[in-house]
mmCIF file of N, CA and C in Angstrom:
data_model
loop_
_atom_site.group_PDB
_atom_site.id
_atom_site.type_symbol
_atom_site.label_atom_id
_atom_site.label_comp_id
_atom_site.label_asym_id
_atom_site.label_seq_id
_atom_site.Cartn_x
_atom_site.Cartn_y
_atom_site.Cartn_z
ATOM 1 N N UNK Y 189 37.188 -29.000 9.508
ATOM 2 C CA UNK Y 189 36.514 -28.136 10.511
ATOM 3 C C UNK Y 189 36.315 -28.544 11.881
ATOM 4 N N UNK Y 190 36.473 -27.558 12.485
ATOM 5 C CA UNK Y 190 36.212 -27.963 14.143
ATOM 6 C C UNK Y 190 34.614 -27.939 14.471
ATOM 7 N N UNK Y 191 34.223 -28.892 15.276
ATOM 8 C CA UNK Y 191 32.641 -29.027 15.487
ATOM 9 C C UNK Y 191 32.217 -27.643 16.331
ATOM 10 N N UNK Y 192 33.229 -26.984 16.663
ATOM 11 C CA UNK Y 192 32.537 -25.594 17.117
ATOM 12 C C UNK Y 192 32.176 -24.414 15.883
ATOM 13 N N UNK Y 193 33.201 -24.816 14.686
ATOM 14 C CA UNK Y 193 33.176 -23.732 13.777
ATOM 15 C C UNK Y 193 31.750 -24.130 13.056
ATOM 16 N N UNK Y 194 31.431 -25.437 12.715
ATOM 17 C CA UNK Y 194 30.609 -26.041 12.273
ATOM 18 C C UNK Y 194 29.233 -25.281 13.058
ATOM 19 N N UNK Y 195 29.030 -25.847 14.415
ATOM 20 C CA UNK Y 195 28.111 -25.346 15.225
ATOM 21 C C UNK Y 195 27.773 -23.584 14.958
ATOM 22 N N UNK Y 196 28.890 -23.214 14.822
ATOM 23 C CA UNK Y 196 28.640 -21.712 14.547
ATOM 24 C C UNK Y 196 27.879 -21.083 13.469
ATOM 25 N N UNK Y 197 28.507 -21.882 12.602
ATOM 26 C CA UNK Y 197 28.035 -21.605 11.021
ATOM 27 C C UNK Y 197 26.685 -22.018 10.946
ATOM 28 N N UNK Y 198 26.260 -23.219 11.620
ATOM 29 C CA UNK Y 198 24.632 -23.506 11.507
ATOM 30 C C UNK Y 198 24.005 -22.534 12.172
ATOM 31 N N UNK Y 199 24.444 -22.255 13.469
ATOM 32 C CA UNK Y 199 23.470 -20.984 14.136
ATOM 33 C C UNK Y 199 23.304 -19.865 13.501
ATOM 34 N N UNK Y 200 24.392 -19.448 12.862
ATOM 35 C CA UNK Y 200 24.547 -18.105 11.934
ATOM 36 C C UNK Y 200 23.266 -18.297 10.867
ATOM 37 N N UNK Y 201 23.417 -19.558 10.212
ATOM 38 C CA UNK Y 201 22.616 -19.549 9.150
ATOM 39 C C UNK Y 201 21.272 -19.676 9.433
ATOM 40 N N UNK Y 202 20.871 -20.740 10.426
ATOM 41 C CA UNK Y 202 19.388 -20.613 11.020
ATOM 42 C C UNK Y 202 18.712 -19.588 11.561
ATOM 43 N N UNK Y 203 19.672 -18.704 11.806
ATOM 44 C CA UNK Y 203 19.385 -17.211 12.573
ATOM 45 C C UNK Y 203 18.736 -16.365 11.224
ATOM 46 N N UNK Y 204 19.825 -16.455 10.482
ATOM 47 C CA UNK Y 204 19.654 -15.496 9.187
ATOM 48 C C UNK Y 204 18.208 -16.044 8.467
ATOM 49 N N UNK Y 205 17.982 -17.216 8.403
ATOM 50 C CA UNK Y 205 16.568 -17.787 7.886
ATOM 51 C C UNK Y 205 15.507 -17.832 8.458
ATOM 52 N N UNK Y 206 15.777 -17.655 9.820
ATOM 53 C CA UNK Y 206 14.489 -17.355 10.904
ATOM 54 C C UNK Y 206 13.604 -16.306 10.962
ATOM 55 N N UNK Y 207 13.859 -15.291 9.849
ATOM 56 C CA UNK Y 207 12.656 -14.258 10.040
ATOM 57 C C UNK Y 207 12.367 -14.152 8.742
ATOM 58 N N UNK Y 208 11.069 -13.768 8.680
ATOM 59 C CA UNK Y 208 10.035 -13.750 7.517
ATOM 60 C C UNK Y 208 10.820 -12.695 6.460
ATOM 61 N N UNK Y 209 10.760 -11.424 6.872
ATOM 62 C CA UNK Y 209 11.341 -10.354 5.999
ATOM 63 C C UNK Y 209 12.690 -10.941 5.260
ATOM 64 N N UNK Y 210 13.865 -11.600 6.154
ATOM 65 C CA UNK Y 210 14.748 -12.055 5.470
ATOM 66 C C UNK Y 210 14.673 -12.738 4.532
ATOM 67 N N UNK Y 211 13.677 -13.992 4.646
ATOM 68 C CA UNK Y 211 13.473 -15.074 3.794
ATOM 69 C C UNK Y 211 12.605 -14.351 2.516
ATOM 70 N N UNK Y 212 12.082 -13.299 2.624
ATOM 71 C CA UNK Y 212 11.179 -12.235 1.382
ATOM 72 C C UNK Y 212 12.552 -12.073 0.636
ATOM 73 N N UNK Y 213 13.457 -11.425 1.202
ATOM 74 C CA UNK Y 213 14.483 -10.662 0.408
ATOM 75 C C UNK Y 213 15.574 -11.656 -0.109
ATOM 76 N N UNK Y 214 15.529 -13.024 0.067
ATOM 77 C CA UNK Y 214 16.488 -13.905 -0.227
ATOM 78 C C UNK Y 214 15.818 -14.541 -1.553
ATOM 79 N N UNK Y 215 14.197 -14.648 -1.215
ATOM 80 C CA UNK Y 215 13.581 -15.161 -2.340
ATOM 81 C C UNK Y 215 13.581 -14.173 -3.585
ATOM 82 N N UNK Y 216 13.795 -12.853 -3.365
ATOM 83 C CA UNK Y 216 13.757 -11.834 -4.532
ATOM 84 C C UNK Y 216 15.330 -11.656 -5.289
ATOM 85 N N UNK Y 217 16.102 -12.289 -4.427
ATOM 86 C CA UNK Y 217 17.675 -12.274 -5.096
ATOM 87 C C UNK Y 217 18.028 -13.668 -5.700
ATOM 88 N N UNK Y 218 17.193 -14.555 -5.254
ATOM 89 C CA UNK Y 218 17.498 -15.879 -5.501
ATOM 90 C C UNK Y 218 18.089 -16.411 -7.018
ATOM 91 N N UNK Y 219 17.847 -15.422 -8.066
ATOM 92 C CA UNK Y 219 18.241 -15.796 -9.219
ATOM 93 C C UNK Y 219 18.961 -14.495 -9.814
ATOM 94 N N UNK Y 220 18.877 -13.088 -9.596
ATOM 95 C CA UNK Y 220 19.780 -12.047 -9.936
ATOM 96 C C UNK Y 220 20.040 -11.029 -8.704
ATOM 97 N N UNK Y 221 20.585 -10.036 -9.163
ATOM 98 C CA UNK Y 221 20.980 -8.798 -8.405
ATOM 99 C C UNK Y 221 19.756 -7.999 -8.648
ATOM 100 N N UNK Y 222 19.717 -7.499 -7.225
ATOM 101 C CA UNK Y 222 18.504 -6.725 -7.554
ATOM 102 C C UNK Y 222 18.972 -5.052 -6.526
ATOM 103 N N UNK Y 223 18.460 -4.023 -7.140
ATOM 104 C CA UNK Y 223 18.566 -2.930 -6.454
ATOM 105 C C UNK Y 223 18.100 -2.811 -5.233
ATOM 106 N N UNK Y 224 18.530 -2.112 -4.048
ATOM 107 C CA UNK Y 224 17.717 -2.252 -2.882
ATOM 108 C C UNK Y 224 16.321 -1.210 -2.729
ATOM 109 N N UNK Y 225 16.475 -0.475 -3.745
ATOM 110 C CA UNK Y 225 15.055 0.600 -3.605
ATOM 111 C C UNK Y 225 13.813 -0.531 -4.147
ATOM 112 N N UNK Y 226 14.173 -1.479 -4.908
ATOM 113 C CA UNK Y 226 13.070 -2.273 -5.345
ATOM 114 C C UNK Y 226 12.311 -2.893 -4.166
ATOM 115 N N UNK Y 227 13.360 -3.535 -3.171
ATOM 116 C CA UNK Y 227 13.117 -4.084 -2.244
ATOM 117 C C UNK Y 227 11.653 -3.245 -1.481
ATOM 118 N N UNK Y 228 12.028 -2.085 -0.987
ATOM 119 C CA UNK Y 228 11.349 -1.187 -0.472
ATOM 120 C C UNK Y 228 9.631 -1.385 -1.246
ATOM 121 N N UNK Y 229 9.688 -1.255 -2.627
ATOM 122 C CA UNK Y 229 8.521 -1.372 -3.431
ATOM 123 C C UNK Y 229 7.935 -2.372 -2.870
ATOM 124 N N UNK Y 230 8.681 -3.735 -3.508
ATOM 125 C CA UNK Y 230 8.164 -5.149 -3.506
ATOM 126 C C UNK Y 230 7.396 -5.361 -2.292
ATOM 127 N N UNK Y 231 8.019 -5.112 -1.183
ATOM 128 C CA UNK Y 231 7.517 -5.892 0.059
ATOM 129 C C UNK Y 231 6.768 -4.848 0.908
ATOM 130 N N UNK Y 232 6.638 -3.966 0.419
ATOM 131 C CA UNK Y 232 5.763 -2.803 1.030
ATOM 132 C C UNK Y 232 6.331 -2.734 2.566
ATOM 133 N N UNK Y 233 7.588 -2.266 2.748
ATOM 134 C CA UNK Y 233 8.226 -2.340 4.139
ATOM 135 C C UNK Y 233 9.011 -1.017 4.062
ATOM 136 N N UNK Y 234 9.373 -0.623 5.153
ATOM 137 C CA UNK Y 234 10.097 0.660 5.436
ATOM 138 C C UNK Y 234 11.773 0.491 4.894
ATOM 139 N N UNK Y 235 12.175 1.451 4.311
ATOM 140 C CA UNK Y 235 13.418 1.363 4.032
ATOM 141 C C UNK Y 235 14.673 0.848 5.031
ATOM 142 N N UNK Y 236 14.275 1.566 6.284
ATOM 143 C CA UNK Y 236 15.061 1.426 7.662
ATOM 144 C C UNK Y 236 15.141 -0.142 7.928
ATOM 145 N N UNK Y 237 13.757 -0.686 7.700
ATOM 146 C CA UNK Y 237 13.678 -2.045 8.155
ATOM 147 C C UNK Y 237 14.382 -2.871 7.098
ATOM 148 N N UNK Y 238 14.054 -2.724 5.672
ATOM 149 C CA UNK Y 238 14.764 -3.761 4.654
ATOM 150 C C UNK Y 238 16.370 -3.222 4.847
ATOM 151 N N UNK Y 239 17.008 -2.555 5.226
ATOM 152 C CA UNK Y 239 18.173 -2.025 5.291
ATOM 153 C C UNK Y 239 18.653 -2.755 6.492
ATOM 154 N N UNK Y 240 17.967 -3.086 7.477
ATOM 155 C CA UNK Y 240 18.582 -3.640 8.651
ATOM 156 C C UNK Y 240 18.561 -4.954 8.142
ATOM 157 N N UNK Y 241 17.839 -5.663 7.679
ATOM 158 C CA UNK Y 241 17.828 -7.237 7.290
ATOM 159 C C UNK Y 241 18.624 -7.133 6.436
ATOM 160 N N UNK Y 242 19.036 -6.633 5.079
ATOM 161 C CA UNK Y 242 19.927 -7.045 4.470
ATOM 162 C C UNK Y 242 21.262 -6.755 5.002
ATOM 163 N N UNK Y 243 21.407 -5.968 5.967
ATOM 164 C CA UNK Y 243 22.751 -5.908 6.766
ATOM 165 C C UNK Y 243 23.275 -7.171 7.519
ATOM 166 N N UNK Y 244 21.844 -7.585 8.293
ATOM 167 C CA UNK Y 244 22.288 -8.746 8.856
ATOM 168 C C UNK Y 244 22.284 -10.189 7.752
ATOM 169 N N UNK Y 245 21.661 -9.896 6.733
ATOM 170 C CA UNK Y 245 22.325 -11.182 5.781
ATOM 171 C C UNK Y 245 23.593 -11.033 5.467
ATOM 172 N N UNK Y 246 23.992 -9.685 5.067
ATOM 173 C CA UNK Y 246 25.308 -9.255 4.684
ATOM 174 C C UNK Y 246 26.306 -10.008 5.581
ATOM 175 N N UNK Y 247 26.051 -9.736 6.798
ATOM 176 C CA UNK Y 247 26.872 -10.176 7.857
ATOM 177 C C UNK Y 247 27.125 -11.518 8.211
ATOM 178 N N UNK Y 248 25.821 -11.786 8.068
ATOM 179 C CA UNK Y 248 26.314 -14.104 7.815
ATOM 180 C C UNK Y 248 26.730 -14.178 6.507
ATOM 181 N N UNK Y 249 26.958 -13.394 5.513
ATOM 182 C CA UNK Y 249 27.720 -14.230 4.289
ATOM 183 C C UNK Y 249 26.591 -14.522 3.298
ATOM 184 N N UNK Y 250 25.576 -14.135 3.500
ATOM 185 C CA UNK Y 250 24.137 -14.653 2.495
ATOM 186 C C UNK Y 250 24.358 -13.953 1.433
ATOM 187 N N UNK Y 251 24.454 -12.599 1.454
ATOM 188 C CA UNK Y 251 24.401 -11.527 0.726
ATOM 189 C C UNK Y 251 25.508 -10.556 0.176
ATOM 190 N N UNK Y 252 25.716 -10.316 -0.855
ATOM 191 C CA UNK Y 252 26.928 -9.847 -1.296
ATOM 192 C C UNK Y 252 26.316 -8.252 -1.686
ATOM 193 N N UNK Y 253 27.173 -7.483 -1.722
ATOM 194 C CA UNK Y 253 26.443 -6.048 -1.976
ATOM 195 C C UNK Y 253 27.572 -5.622 -3.198
ATOM 196 N N UNK Y 254 27.086 -4.556 -3.955
ATOM 197 C CA UNK Y 254 27.815 -3.738 -5.269
ATOM 198 C C UNK Y 254 27.156 -2.737 -5.217
ATOM 199 N N UNK Y 255 27.883 -1.572 -5.170
ATOM 200 C CA UNK Y 255 27.799 -0.034 -5.610
ATOM 201 C C UNK Y 255 27.726 0.139 -6.845
ATOM 202 N N UNK Y 256 26.550 1.048 -7.278
ATOM 203 C CA UNK Y 256 26.851 1.634 -8.951
ATOM 204 C C UNK Y 256 26.532 2.725 -8.605
ATOM 205 N N UNK Y 257 27.414 3.854 -8.474
ATOM 206 C CA UNK Y 257 27.014 5.221 -8.165
ATOM 207 C C UNK Y 257 26.197 5.272 -6.832
ATOM 208 N N UNK Y 258 24.890 6.081 -6.763
ATOM 209 C CA UNK Y 258 24.220 6.184 -5.423
ATOM 210 C C UNK Y 258 23.429 4.996 -5.124
ATOM 211 N N UNK Y 259 23.489 3.867 -6.044
ATOM 212 C CA UNK Y 259 22.511 2.605 -5.743
ATOM 213 C C UNK Y 259 23.515 1.356 -5.431
ATOM 214 N N UNK Y 260 22.527 0.812 -4.567
ATOM 215 C CA UNK Y 260 23.326 -0.367 -3.753
ATOM 216 C C UNK Y 260 22.606 -1.490 -4.256
ATOM 217 N N UNK Y 261 23.177 -2.710 -4.896
ATOM 218 C CA UNK Y 261 22.721 -3.890 -5.557
ATOM 219 C C UNK Y 261 23.259 -5.069 -4.306
ATOM 220 N N UNK Y 262 22.034 -5.951 -4.468
ATOM 221 C CA UNK Y 262 22.418 -7.116 -3.481
ATOM 222 C C UNK Y 262 22.031 -8.184 -4.278
ATOM 223 N N UNK Y 263 23.137 -9.473 -3.983
ATOM 224 C CA UNK Y 263 22.911 -10.535 -4.538
ATOM 225 C C UNK Y 263 23.043 -11.857 -3.746
ATOM 226 N N UNK Y 264 22.595 -12.857 -4.063
ATOM 227 C CA UNK Y 264 22.608 -14.142 -3.032
ATOM 228 C C UNK Y 264 24.014 -14.659 -3.135
ATOM 229 N N UNK Y 265 24.611 -14.774 -1.918
ATOM 230 C CA UNK Y 265 25.977 -15.436 -2.198
ATOM 231 C C UNK Y 265 25.824 -17.117 -1.048
ATOM 232 N N UNK Y 266 25.914 -17.829 -1.933
ATOM 233 C CA UNK Y 266 26.095 -19.418 -1.102
ATOM 234 C C UNK Y 266 27.013 -19.864 -0.572
ATOM 235 N N UNK Y 267 26.725 -20.334 1.000
ATOM 236 C CA UNK Y 267 27.484 -20.915 1.587
ATOM 237 C C UNK Y 267 28.817 -21.723 0.954
ATOM 238 N N UNK Y 268 29.812 -21.709 1.374
ATOM 239 C CA UNK Y 268 30.957 -22.650 0.759
ATOM 240 C C UNK Y 268 30.635 -24.168 1.506
ATOM 241 N N UNK Y 269 30.672 -24.088 2.526
ATOM 242 C CA UNK Y 269 30.063 -25.554 2.890
ATOM 243 C C UNK Y 269 28.910 -26.155 2.051
ATOM 244 N N UNK Y 270 29.025 -27.406 1.826
ATOM 245 C CA UNK Y 270 27.930 -28.196 1.111
ATOM 246 C C UNK Y 270 26.793 -28.485 1.637
ATOM 247 N N UNK Y 271 26.949 -28.631 3.312
ATOM 248 C CA UNK Y 271 25.711 -29.020 3.709
ATOM 249 C C UNK Y 271 24.683 -27.650 3.648
ATOM 250 N N UNK Y 272 25.390 -26.641 4.456
ATOM 251 C CA UNK Y 272 24.957 -25.191 4.727
ATOM 252 C C UNK Y 272 24.294 -24.954 3.201
ATOM 253 N N UNK Y 273 24.934 -24.930 1.949
ATOM 254 C CA UNK Y 273 24.718 -24.499 0.620
ATOM 255 C C UNK Y 273 23.065 -25.437 0.317
ATOM 256 N N UNK Y 274 22.997 -26.843 0.889
ATOM 257 C CA UNK Y 274 22.188 -27.782 0.517
ATOM 258 C C UNK Y 274 20.731 -26.857 1.316
ATOM 259 N N UNK Y 275 20.884 -26.566 2.516
ATOM 260 C CA UNK Y 275 19.993 -26.212 3.513
ATOM 261 C C UNK Y 275 19.464 -24.863 2.674
ATOM 262 N N UNK Y 276 20.104 -23.712 2.071
ATOM 263 C CA UNK Y 276 19.711 -22.647 1.235
ATOM 264 C C UNK Y 276 18.997 -23.140 0.160
ATOM 265 N N UNK Y 277 19.620 -23.950 -0.460
ATOM 266 C CA UNK Y 277 19.065 -24.532 -1.842
ATOM 267 C C UNK Y 277 17.248 -25.074 -1.641
ATOM 268 N N UNK Y 278 17.654 -25.668 -0.298
ATOM 269 C CA UNK Y 278 16.248 -26.460 0.113
ATOM 270 C C UNK Y 278 15.300 -25.216 0.248
ATOM 271 N N UNK Y 279 15.540 -24.409 1.152
ATOM 272 C CA UNK Y 279 14.870 -23.191 1.592
ATOM 273 C C UNK Y 279 14.258 -22.345 0.503
ATOM 274 N N UNK Y 280 15.283 -21.980 -0.473
ATOM 275 C CA UNK Y 280 14.676 -21.204 -1.408
ATOM 276 C C UNK Y 280 14.085 -21.825 -2.325
ATOM 277 N N UNK Y 281 13.839 -23.397 -2.643
ATOM 278 C CA UNK Y 281 12.933 -23.846 -3.555
ATOM 279 C C UNK Y 281 11.608 -24.053 -2.902
ATOM 280 N N UNK Y 282 11.524 -24.486 -1.664
ATOM 281 C CA UNK Y 282 10.362 -24.116 -0.726
ATOM 282 C C UNK Y 282 9.690 -22.926 -0.870
ATOM 283 N N UNK Y 283 10.633 -21.879 -1.071
ATOM 284 C CA UNK Y 283 10.113 -20.329 -0.711
ATOM 285 C C UNK Y 283 9.195 -20.116 -2.136
ATOM 286 N N UNK Y 284 9.638 -20.569 -3.238
ATOM 287 C CA UNK Y 284 9.163 -20.638 -4.331
ATOM 288 C C UNK Y 284 7.777 -20.817 -4.563
ATOM 289 N N UNK Y 285 7.596 -21.906 -3.873
ATOM 290 C CA UNK Y 285 6.135 -22.635 -3.825
ATOM 291 C C UNK Y 285 5.043 -21.670 -3.272
ATOM 292 N N UNK Y 286 5.666 -20.822 -2.362
ATOM 293 C CA UNK Y 286 4.813 -20.003 -1.426
ATOM 294 C C UNK Y 286 3.932 -19.010 -2.597
ATOM 295 N N UNK Y 287 2.630 -18.679 -2.133
ATOM 296 C CA UNK Y 287 1.825 -17.897 -2.618
ATOM 297 C C UNK Y 287 2.346 -16.433 -2.295
ATOM 298 N N UNK Y 288 2.842 -16.287 -1.206
ATOM 299 C CA UNK Y 288 3.279 -14.958 -0.489
ATOM 300 C C UNK Y 288 4.800 -14.712 -1.533
ATOM 301 N N UNK Y 289 5.516 -15.480 -1.583
ATOM 302 C CA UNK Y 289 6.921 -15.368 -2.458
ATOM 303 C C UNK Y 289 6.341 -15.076 -3.837
ATOM 304 N N UNK Y 290 5.625 -15.605 -4.352
ATOM 305 C CA UNK Y 290 5.253 -15.536 -5.783
ATOM 306 C C UNK Y 290 4.890 -14.020 -5.909
ATOM 307 N N UNK Y 291 3.720 -13.672 -5.034
ATOM 308 C CA UNK Y 291 3.139 -12.136 -4.643
ATOM 309 C C UNK Y 291 4.267 -11.217 -4.616
ATOM 310 N N UNK Y 292 5.590 -11.223 -4.004
ATOM 311 C CA UNK Y 292 6.544 -10.370 -3.608
ATOM 312 C C UNK Y 292 7.229 -10.303 -5.032
ATOM 313 N N UNK Y 293 7.638 -11.538 -5.962
ATOM 314 C CA UNK Y 293 8.365 -11.507 -7.141
ATOM 315 C C UNK Y 293 7.192 -10.349 -8.111
ATOM 316 N N UNK Y 294 5.773 -10.813 -7.938
ATOM 317 C CA UNK Y 294 5.134 -10.446 -8.768
ATOM 318 C C UNK Y 294 5.185 -8.691 -8.852
ATOM 319 N N UNK Y 295 5.254 -8.424 -7.463
ATOM 320 C CA UNK Y 295 5.401 -6.966 -7.203
ATOM 321 C C UNK Y 295 6.783 -6.405 -7.530
ATOM 322 N N UNK Y 296 7.891 -7.120 -7.716
ATOM 323 C CA UNK Y 296 9.152 -7.004 -7.777
ATOM 324 C C UNK Y 296 9.489 -6.331 -9.325
ATOM 325 N N UNK Y 297 8.456 -7.284 -10.008
ATOM 326 C CA UNK Y 297 8.503 -7.223 -11.589
ATOM 327 C C UNK Y 297 7.758 -5.888 -11.986
ATOM 328 N N UNK Y 298 6.636 -5.790 -11.266
ATOM 329 C CA UNK Y 298 5.748 -4.535 -11.419
ATOM 330 C C UNK Y 298 6.759 -3.399 -11.276
ATOM 331 N N UNK Y 299 7.049 -3.194 -10.005
ATOM 332 C CA UNK Y 299 8.163 -1.884 -9.664
ATOM 333 C C UNK Y 299 9.101 -1.714 -10.599
ATOM 334 N N UNK Y 300 9.529 -2.980 -11.096
ATOM 335 C CA UNK Y 300 10.913 -3.014 -12.171
ATOM 336 C C UNK Y 300 10.372 -2.224 -13.501
ATOM 337 N N UNK Y 301 9.188 -2.823 -13.751
ATOM 338 C CA UNK Y 301 9.022 -2.490 -15.226
ATOM 339 C C UNK Y 301 7.914 -1.613 -15.505
ATOM 340 N N UNK Y 302 7.108 -1.081 -14.451
ATOM 341 C CA UNK Y 302 5.729 -0.265 -14.609
ATOM 342 C C UNK Y 302 6.449 1.177 -15.163
ATOM 343 N N UNK Y 303 5.299 1.748 -15.801
ATOM 344 C CA UNK Y 303 5.659 3.120 -16.472
ATOM 345 C C UNK Y 303 5.523 4.022 -15.531
ATOM 346 N N UNK Y 304 4.717 3.460 -14.666
ATOM 347 C CA UNK Y 304 4.194 4.391 -13.572
ATOM 348 C C UNK Y 304 5.052 4.377 -12.033
ATOM 349 N N UNK Y 305 6.133 3.716 -12.034
ATOM 350 C CA UNK Y 305 7.119 3.349 -11.227
ATOM 351 C C UNK Y 305 7.150 4.759 -10.450
ATOM 352 N N UNK Y 306 7.276 4.672 -9.159
ATOM 353 C CA UNK Y 306 7.410 5.767 -8.411
ATOM 354 C C UNK Y 306 8.603 6.413 -8.482
ATOM 355 N N UNK Y 307 8.522 7.879 -8.478
ATOM 356 C CA UNK Y 307 9.533 8.856 -9.020
ATOM 357 C C UNK Y 307 11.092 8.172 -8.027
ATOM 358 N N UNK Y 308 10.932 7.728 -6.717
ATOM 359 C CA UNK Y 308 12.226 7.418 -5.984
ATOM 360 C C UNK Y 308 12.855 6.241 -6.719
ATOM 361 N N UNK Y 309 12.079 5.240 -7.445
ATOM 362 C CA UNK Y 309 12.923 4.369 -8.178
ATOM 363 C C UNK Y 309 12.758 4.372 -9.729
ATOM 364 N N UNK Y 310 12.169 5.431 -9.984
ATOM 365 C CA UNK Y 310 12.075 5.563 -11.779
ATOM 366 C C UNK Y 310 13.596 5.385 -12.065
ATOM 367 N N UNK Y 311 14.512 6.017 -12.002
ATOM 368 C CA UNK Y 311 15.982 6.038 -12.427
ATOM 369 C C UNK Y 311 16.720 4.828 -11.926
ATOM 370 N N UNK Y 312 16.200 4.145 -10.942
ATOM 371 C CA UNK Y 312 17.039 2.794 -10.502
ATOM 372 C C UNK Y 312 17.341 1.746 -11.524
ATOM 373 N N UNK Y 313 18.647 1.262 -11.597
ATOM 374 C CA UNK Y 313 18.924 0.409 -12.520
ATOM 375 C C UNK Y 313 17.892 -0.934 -12.127
ATOM 376 N N UNK Y 314 17.274 -1.488 -13.044
ATOM 377 C CA UNK Y 314 16.695 -2.502 -13.048
ATOM 378 C C UNK Y 314 17.628 -3.707 -13.053
ATOM 379 N N UNK Y 315 16.754 -4.890 -12.401
ATOM 380 C CA UNK Y 315 17.678 -6.411 -12.735
ATOM 381 C C UNK Y 315 17.927 -6.788 -14.012
ATOM 382 N N UNK Y 316 19.078 -7.364 -14.161
ATOM 383 C CA UNK Y 316 19.556 -7.569 -15.615
ATOM 384 C C UNK Y 316 18.500 -8.143 -16.348
ATOM 385 N N UNK Y 317 17.659 -9.230 -15.890
ATOM 386 C CA UNK Y 317 16.666 -9.934 -16.701
ATOM 387 C C UNK Y 317 15.740 -9.014 -17.154
ATOM 388 N N UNK Y 318 15.262 -7.982 -16.488
ATOM 389 C CA UNK Y 318 14.342 -7.026 -16.721
ATOM 390 C C UNK Y 318 14.545 -5.704 -17.207
ATOM 391 N N UNK Y 319 16.089 -5.627 -17.737
ATOM 392 C CA UNK Y 319 16.271 -4.402 -18.213
ATOM 393 C C UNK Y 319 15.531 -3.821 -19.501
ATOM 394 N N UNK Y 320 14.970 -4.661 -20.385
ATOM 395 C CA UNK Y 320 14.481 -4.326 -21.527
ATOM 396 C C UNK Y 320 13.236 -4.556 -21.656
ATOM 397 N N UNK Y 321 12.597 -5.349 -20.337
ATOM 398 C CA UNK Y 321 11.289 -5.689 -20.436
ATOM 399 C C UNK Y 321 10.068 -4.669 -20.284
ATOM 400 N N UNK Y 322 9.241 -4.924 -20.887
ATOM 401 C CA UNK Y 322 7.597 -4.364 -20.693
ATOM 402 C C UNK Y 322 6.979 -5.082 -19.751
ATOM 403 N N UNK Y 323 6.146 -4.594 -19.509
ATOM 404 C CA UNK Y 323 4.946 -5.392 -18.530
ATOM 405 C C UNK Y 323 4.512 -6.732 -19.034
ATOM 406 N N UNK Y 324 4.033 -7.032 -20.468
ATOM 407 C CA UNK Y 324 3.780 -8.045 -20.815
ATOM 408 C C UNK Y 324 4.838 -9.203 -20.631
ATOM 409 N N UNK Y 325 5.785 -8.730 -21.032
ATOM 410 C CA UNK Y 325 7.150 -9.495 -20.941
ATOM 411 C C UNK Y 325 7.709 -10.026 -19.638
ATOM 412 N N UNK Y 326 7.466 -9.024 -18.461
ATOM 413 C CA UNK Y 326 7.725 -8.909 -17.302
ATOM 414 C C UNK Y 326 6.578 -10.230 -16.541
ATOM 415 N N UNK Y 327 5.320 -10.267 -17.064
ATOM 416 C CA UNK Y 327 4.205 -11.110 -16.677
ATOM 417 C C UNK Y 327 5.138 -12.518 -17.415
ATOM 418 N N UNK Y 328 5.596 -12.754 -18.302
ATOM 419 C CA UNK Y 328 5.991 -14.084 -18.616
ATOM 420 C C UNK Y 328 7.102 -14.485 -17.783
ATOM 421 N N UNK Y 329 7.985 -13.625 -17.381
ATOM 422 C CA UNK Y 329 9.234 -13.753 -16.789
ATOM 423 C C UNK Y 329 8.470 -14.480 -15.312
ATOM 424 N N UNK Y 330 7.517 -13.739 -15.072
ATOM 425 C CA UNK Y 330 6.948 -13.966 -13.733
ATOM 426 C C UNK Y 330 6.438 -15.775 -13.916
ATOM 427 N N UNK Y 331 5.878 -15.741 -15.136
ATOM 428 C CA UNK Y 331 5.289 -17.164 -15.145
ATOM 429 C C UNK Y 331 6.247 -18.384 -15.389
ATOM 430 N N UNK Y 332 7.355 -18.016 -15.895
ATOM 431 C CA UNK Y 332 8.540 -19.005 -16.037
ATOM 432 C C UNK Y 332 9.001 -19.196 -14.527
ATOM 433 N N UNK Y 333 8.989 -17.867 -13.683
ATOM 434 C CA UNK Y 333 9.539 -18.193 -12.206
ATOM 435 C C UNK Y 333 8.797 -19.086 -11.366
ATOM 436 N N UNK Y 334 7.379 -18.641 -11.873
ATOM 437 C CA UNK Y 334 6.363 -19.581 -10.922
ATOM 438 C C UNK Y 334 6.454 -21.290 -11.290
ATOM 439 N N UNK Y 335 6.946 -21.316 -12.319
ATOM 440 C CA UNK Y 335 6.867 -22.959 -13.263
ATOM 441 C C UNK Y 335 7.926 -23.872 -12.042
#
């Protein structure tokens, strides 16, 4: 690989990781695919802002998408380069220790599992690990995530 390509790939990765909203999104998809509507609820950010950051992450190759009817799902896509993959792994591990990131994950679990989910997301497909979850089980899932 040419040194120009290496520098370009590193620049793209570090730029993608240099924004707090993008870090929060990556934290939420670190282990599973998530429907876009849940990001808005979990991060308490506008849909256009979330979409803009997801598009940026997709453009850099850190995120893959899958359409299911009207729902768009996002999942983490690790870099092929071992060194860049290590940077992403280290970043995600550090994020998992953050109180804010833990709060975001708790909000995601609540948004996915709450019987009082907002109408806009009540029919959205839930992340696979939370499909049959109820709130007590979701709290158990959160505790496992936090360990």
